[in-house]
Amino acid sequence: MRLGIPKFFQALHYWPAYLLLKAVYRFEIQGHENLKGLENSPVIFASNHASGAIDPPLCPISLPRSGFYPKDFFPVRFIVKKDVLANWRSRLPFLFSIIWLPISFFSDLFVKLAGSIYVTKGMGLEKNLENAVSALKEGSKLWIYPEGRVTLDGNIGPGRPGVFYLHQKTKALIVPVGLSGTYKGLYPRNIIKGLLGLKKIKVKFGKPIYDLGDDTEKGVERVMSEIEKLLNY
């Protein structure tokens, strides 16, 4: 897919997503100074993942705006599990699974138009991240959730080797990002708290990591440690 389509698509959704999340959660962004000079470089944004509904739109709209939208950072390519929507459908009763079909179709279309990169469970690291490696080598910005899943309890979990593999294969720098306040953000009580100013979402960009060394386990641990620091600061 030509990157002009994802860039246009993301730009089209920037202000609706920004205004909605700003109105409900009054979200706060910190650390933009750490992104200066990265506009023309391939970047791996690595963050925790606490909400499958809030995090995806929140991440791109938190990037520095240049003019009407973050044109210097768009499009942001996301790593998306191909079987996520199918798994949701399989858990529904038969009648609801039929109703879910059009939702699944349009969700899949949305993901593709946004320029996301699919990965499939069980395919293997090298094959799964082949397109992501190519995107970074072409200079794209990539957003990855190193945990590989949405947290079940609100706490950050252990990272998987994908973020280290992408860095080693492309030498793209890594920007750790902490997302605070999105866990169970769509629960009615938390929406009400947000509207009343009692709950706030915070996005904090850390300093770029240029080298993770040669040890996979230590490299992944370092990325997760930097993300955790941003959550606790």
mmCIF file of N, CA, C and O in Angstrom, residues 62-101:
data_model
loop_
_atom_site.group_PDB
_atom_site.id
_atom_site.type_symbol
_atom_site.label_atom_id
_atom_site.label_comp_id
_atom_site.label_asym_id
_atom_site.label_seq_id
_atom_site.Cartn_x
_atom_site.Cartn_y
_atom_site.Cartn_z
ATOM 1 N N SER A 62 -0.979 11.684 19.918
ATOM 2 C CA SER A 62 -0.097 12.246 20.936
ATOM 3 C C SER A 62 1.232 12.736 20.360
ATOM 4 O O SER A 62 2.025 13.354 21.059
ATOM 5 N N LEU A 63 1.462 12.502 19.076
ATOM 6 C CA LEU A 63 2.710 12.920 18.442
ATOM 7 C C LEU A 63 2.712 14.422 18.172
ATOM 8 O O LEU A 63 1.640 15.036 18.061
ATOM 9 N N PRO A 64 3.885 15.032 18.056
ATOM 10 C CA PRO A 64 3.965 16.489 17.863
ATOM 11 C C PRO A 64 3.279 16.948 16.582
ATOM 12 O O PRO A 64 3.505 16.383 15.513
ATOM 13 N N ARG A 65 2.448 17.959 16.730
ATOM 14 C CA ARG A 65 1.712 18.486 15.583
ATOM 15 C C ARG A 65 2.565 19.506 14.845
ATOM 16 O O ARG A 65 3.212 20.352 15.436
ATOM 17 N N SER A 66 2.545 19.397 13.534
ATOM 18 C CA SER A 66 3.223 20.363 12.666
ATOM 19 C C SER A 66 2.182 20.898 11.700
ATOM 20 O O SER A 66 1.836 20.242 10.715
ATOM 21 N N GLY A 67 1.635 22.066 12.013
ATOM 22 C CA GLY A 67 0.533 22.572 11.221
ATOM 23 C C GLY A 67 -0.770 21.978 11.728
ATOM 24 O O GLY A 67 -1.066 22.012 12.926
ATOM 25 N N PHE A 68 -1.528 21.364 10.830
ATOM 26 C CA PHE A 68 -2.869 20.884 11.159
ATOM 27 C C PHE A 68 -2.860 19.517 11.833
ATOM 28 O O PHE A 68 -3.809 19.149 12.512
ATOM 29 N N TYR A 69 -1.801 18.751 11.648
ATOM 30 C CA TYR A 69 -1.712 17.410 12.237
ATOM 31 C C TYR A 69 -0.233 17.018 12.294
ATOM 32 O O TYR A 69 0.621 17.749 11.784
ATOM 33 N N PRO A 70 0.126 15.875 12.902
ATOM 34 C CA PRO A 70 1.540 15.481 13.005
ATOM 35 C C PRO A 70 2.102 14.977 11.670
ATOM 36 O O PRO A 70 2.481 13.813 11.534
ATOM 37 N N LYS A 71 2.149 15.852 10.685
ATOM 38 C CA LYS A 71 2.518 15.418 9.334
ATOM 39 C C LYS A 71 3.949 14.903 9.243
ATOM 40 O O LYS A 71 4.275 14.123 8.349
ATOM 41 N N ASP A 72 4.812 15.338 10.159
ATOM 42 C CA ASP A 72 6.203 14.879 10.117
ATOM 43 C C ASP A 72 6.364 13.470 10.689
ATOM 44 O O ASP A 72 7.422 12.854 10.529
ATOM 45 N N PHE A 73 5.327 12.966 11.377
ATOM 46 C CA PHE A 73 5.400 11.630 11.973
ATOM 47 C C PHE A 73 4.375 10.658 11.377
ATOM 48 O O PHE A 73 4.440 9.462 11.635
ATOM 49 N N PHE A 74 3.434 11.179 10.613
ATOM 50 C CA PHE A 74 2.436 10.313 9.965
ATOM 51 C C PHE A 74 2.969 9.826 8.628
ATOM 52 O O PHE A 74 3.719 10.529 7.967
ATOM 53 N N PRO A 75 2.595 8.598 8.201
ATOM 54 C CA PRO A 75 1.760 7.665 8.941
ATOM 55 C C PRO A 75 2.568 6.870 9.962
ATOM 56 O O PRO A 75 3.750 6.608 9.766
ATOM 57 N N VAL A 76 1.900 6.495 11.043
ATOM 58 C CA VAL A 76 2.505 5.620 12.031
ATOM 59 C C VAL A 76 1.994 4.208 11.742
ATOM 60 O O VAL A 76 0.787 3.981 11.738
ATOM 61 N N ARG A 77 2.906 3.287 11.486
ATOM 62 C CA ARG A 77 2.511 1.909 11.182
ATOM 63 C C ARG A 77 2.412 1.123 12.486
ATOM 64 O O ARG A 77 3.342 1.109 13.283
ATOM 65 N N PHE A 78 1.304 0.468 12.716
ATOM 66 C CA PHE A 78 1.107 -0.317 13.929
ATOM 67 C C PHE A 78 1.254 -1.810 13.642
ATOM 68 O O PHE A 78 0.884 -2.287 12.574
ATOM 69 N N ILE A 79 1.786 -2.533 14.618
ATOM 70 C CA ILE A 79 1.828 -3.991 14.555
ATOM 71 C C ILE A 79 0.510 -4.498 15.140
ATOM 72 O O ILE A 79 0.167 -4.193 16.281
ATOM 73 N N VAL A 80 -0.246 -5.265 14.364
ATOM 74 C CA VAL A 80 -1.570 -5.736 14.786
ATOM 75 C C VAL A 80 -1.670 -7.249 14.622
ATOM 76 O O VAL A 80 -1.301 -7.793 13.586
ATOM 77 N N LYS A 81 -2.181 -7.911 15.642
ATOM 78 C CA LYS A 81 -2.405 -9.358 15.554
ATOM 79 C C LYS A 81 -3.584 -9.641 14.630
ATOM 80 O O LYS A 81 -4.674 -9.124 14.832
ATOM 81 N N LYS A 82 -3.372 -10.481 13.650
ATOM 82 C CA LYS A 82 -4.398 -10.766 12.650
ATOM 83 C C LYS A 82 -5.599 -11.497 13.229
ATOM 84 O O LYS A 82 -6.714 -11.370 12.748
ATOM 85 N N ASP A 83 -5.381 -12.296 14.290
ATOM 86 C CA ASP A 83 -6.459 -13.119 14.827
ATOM 87 C C ASP A 83 -7.228 -12.471 15.972
ATOM 88 O O ASP A 83 -8.090 -13.096 16.576
ATOM 89 N N VAL A 84 -6.944 -11.208 16.269
ATOM 90 C CA VAL A 84 -7.606 -10.566 17.419
ATOM 91 C C VAL A 84 -9.122 -10.510 17.233
ATOM 92 O O VAL A 84 -9.887 -10.939 18.097
ATOM 93 N N LEU A 85 -9.581 -9.991 16.083
ATOM 94 C CA LEU A 85 -11.017 -9.863 15.851
ATOM 95 C C LEU A 85 -11.674 -11.233 15.751
ATOM 96 O O LEU A 85 -12.802 -11.430 16.216
ATOM 97 N N ALA A 86 -10.975 -12.197 15.142
ATOM 98 C CA ALA A 86 -11.519 -13.549 15.030
ATOM 99 C C ALA A 86 -11.692 -14.182 16.407
ATOM 100 O O ALA A 86 -12.676 -14.885 16.663
ATOM 101 N N ASN A 87 -10.759 -13.927 17.309
ATOM 102 C CA ASN A 87 -10.854 -14.463 18.667
ATOM 103 C C ASN A 87 -12.034 -13.877 19.413
ATOM 104 O O ASN A 87 -12.741 -14.575 20.150
ATOM 105 N N TRP A 88 -12.256 -12.575 19.222
ATOM 106 C CA TRP A 88 -13.419 -11.950 19.859
ATOM 107 C C TRP A 88 -14.709 -12.596 19.353
ATOM 108 O O TRP A 88 -15.606 -12.908 20.119
ATOM 109 N N ARG A 89 -14.791 -12.803 18.043
ATOM 110 C CA ARG A 89 -15.996 -13.369 17.450
ATOM 111 C C ARG A 89 -16.245 -14.786 17.950
ATOM 112 O O ARG A 89 -17.382 -15.180 18.210
ATOM 113 N N SER A 90 -15.185 -15.567 18.133
ATOM 114 C CA SER A 90 -15.324 -16.957 18.556
ATOM 115 C C SER A 90 -15.886 -17.079 19.970
ATOM 116 O O SER A 90 -16.412 -18.117 20.346
ATOM 117 N N ARG A 91 -15.766 -16.027 20.762
ATOM 118 C CA ARG A 91 -16.259 -16.058 22.138
ATOM 119 C C ARG A 91 -17.732 -15.650 22.243
ATOM 120 O O ARG A 91 -18.331 -15.756 23.310
ATOM 121 N N LEU A 92 -18.303 -15.182 21.130
ATOM 122 C CA LEU A 92 -19.681 -14.709 21.155
ATOM 123 C C LEU A 92 -20.662 -15.839 20.852
ATOM 124 O O LEU A 92 -20.336 -16.784 20.142
ATOM 125 N N PRO A 93 -21.893 -15.732 21.380
ATOM 126 C CA PRO A 93 -22.938 -16.679 20.990
ATOM 127 C C PRO A 93 -23.169 -16.614 19.485
ATOM 128 O O PRO A 93 -22.849 -15.613 18.839
ATOM 129 N N PHE A 94 -23.745 -17.665 18.910
ATOM 130 C CA PHE A 94 -23.874 -17.775 17.455
ATOM 131 C C PHE A 94 -24.551 -16.563 16.832
ATOM 132 O O PHE A 94 -24.068 -16.009 15.842
ATOM 133 N N LEU A 95 -25.678 -16.120 17.403
ATOM 134 C CA LEU A 95 -26.411 -14.994 16.837
ATOM 135 C C LEU A 95 -25.555 -13.733 16.818
ATOM 136 O O LEU A 95 -25.489 -13.013 15.814
ATOM 137 N N PHE A 96 -24.872 -13.480 17.921
ATOM 138 C CA PHE A 96 -24.037 -12.279 18.004
ATOM 139 C C PHE A 96 -22.819 -12.382 17.090
ATOM 140 O O PHE A 96 -22.319 -11.376 16.598
ATOM 141 N N SER A 97 -22.347 -13.605 16.860
ATOM 142 C CA SER A 97 -21.203 -13.780 15.970
ATOM 143 C C SER A 97 -21.571 -13.412 14.540
ATOM 144 O O SER A 97 -20.735 -12.931 13.773
ATOM 145 N N ILE A 98 -22.845 -13.639 14.163
ATOM 146 C CA ILE A 98 -23.313 -13.241 12.826
ATOM 147 C C ILE A 98 -23.375 -11.722 12.732
ATOM 148 O O ILE A 98 -22.960 -11.114 11.739
ATOM 149 N N ILE A 99 -23.888 -11.092 13.790
ATOM 150 C CA ILE A 99 -23.962 -9.628 13.821
ATOM 151 C C ILE A 99 -22.564 -9.026 13.781
ATOM 152 O O ILE A 99 -22.340 -7.952 13.229
ATOM 153 N N TRP A 100 -21.594 -9.753 14.354
ATOM 154 C CA TRP A 100 -20.219 -9.259 14.427
ATOM 155 C C TRP A 100 -19.542 -9.233 13.067
ATOM 156 O O TRP A 100 -18.576 -8.482 12.868
ATOM 157 N N LEU A 101 -20.025 -10.006 12.105
ATOM 158 C CA LEU A 101 -19.365 -10.118 10.800
ATOM 159 C C LEU A 101 -19.134 -8.763 10.118
ATOM 160 O O LEU A 101 -18.018 -8.471 9.698
#
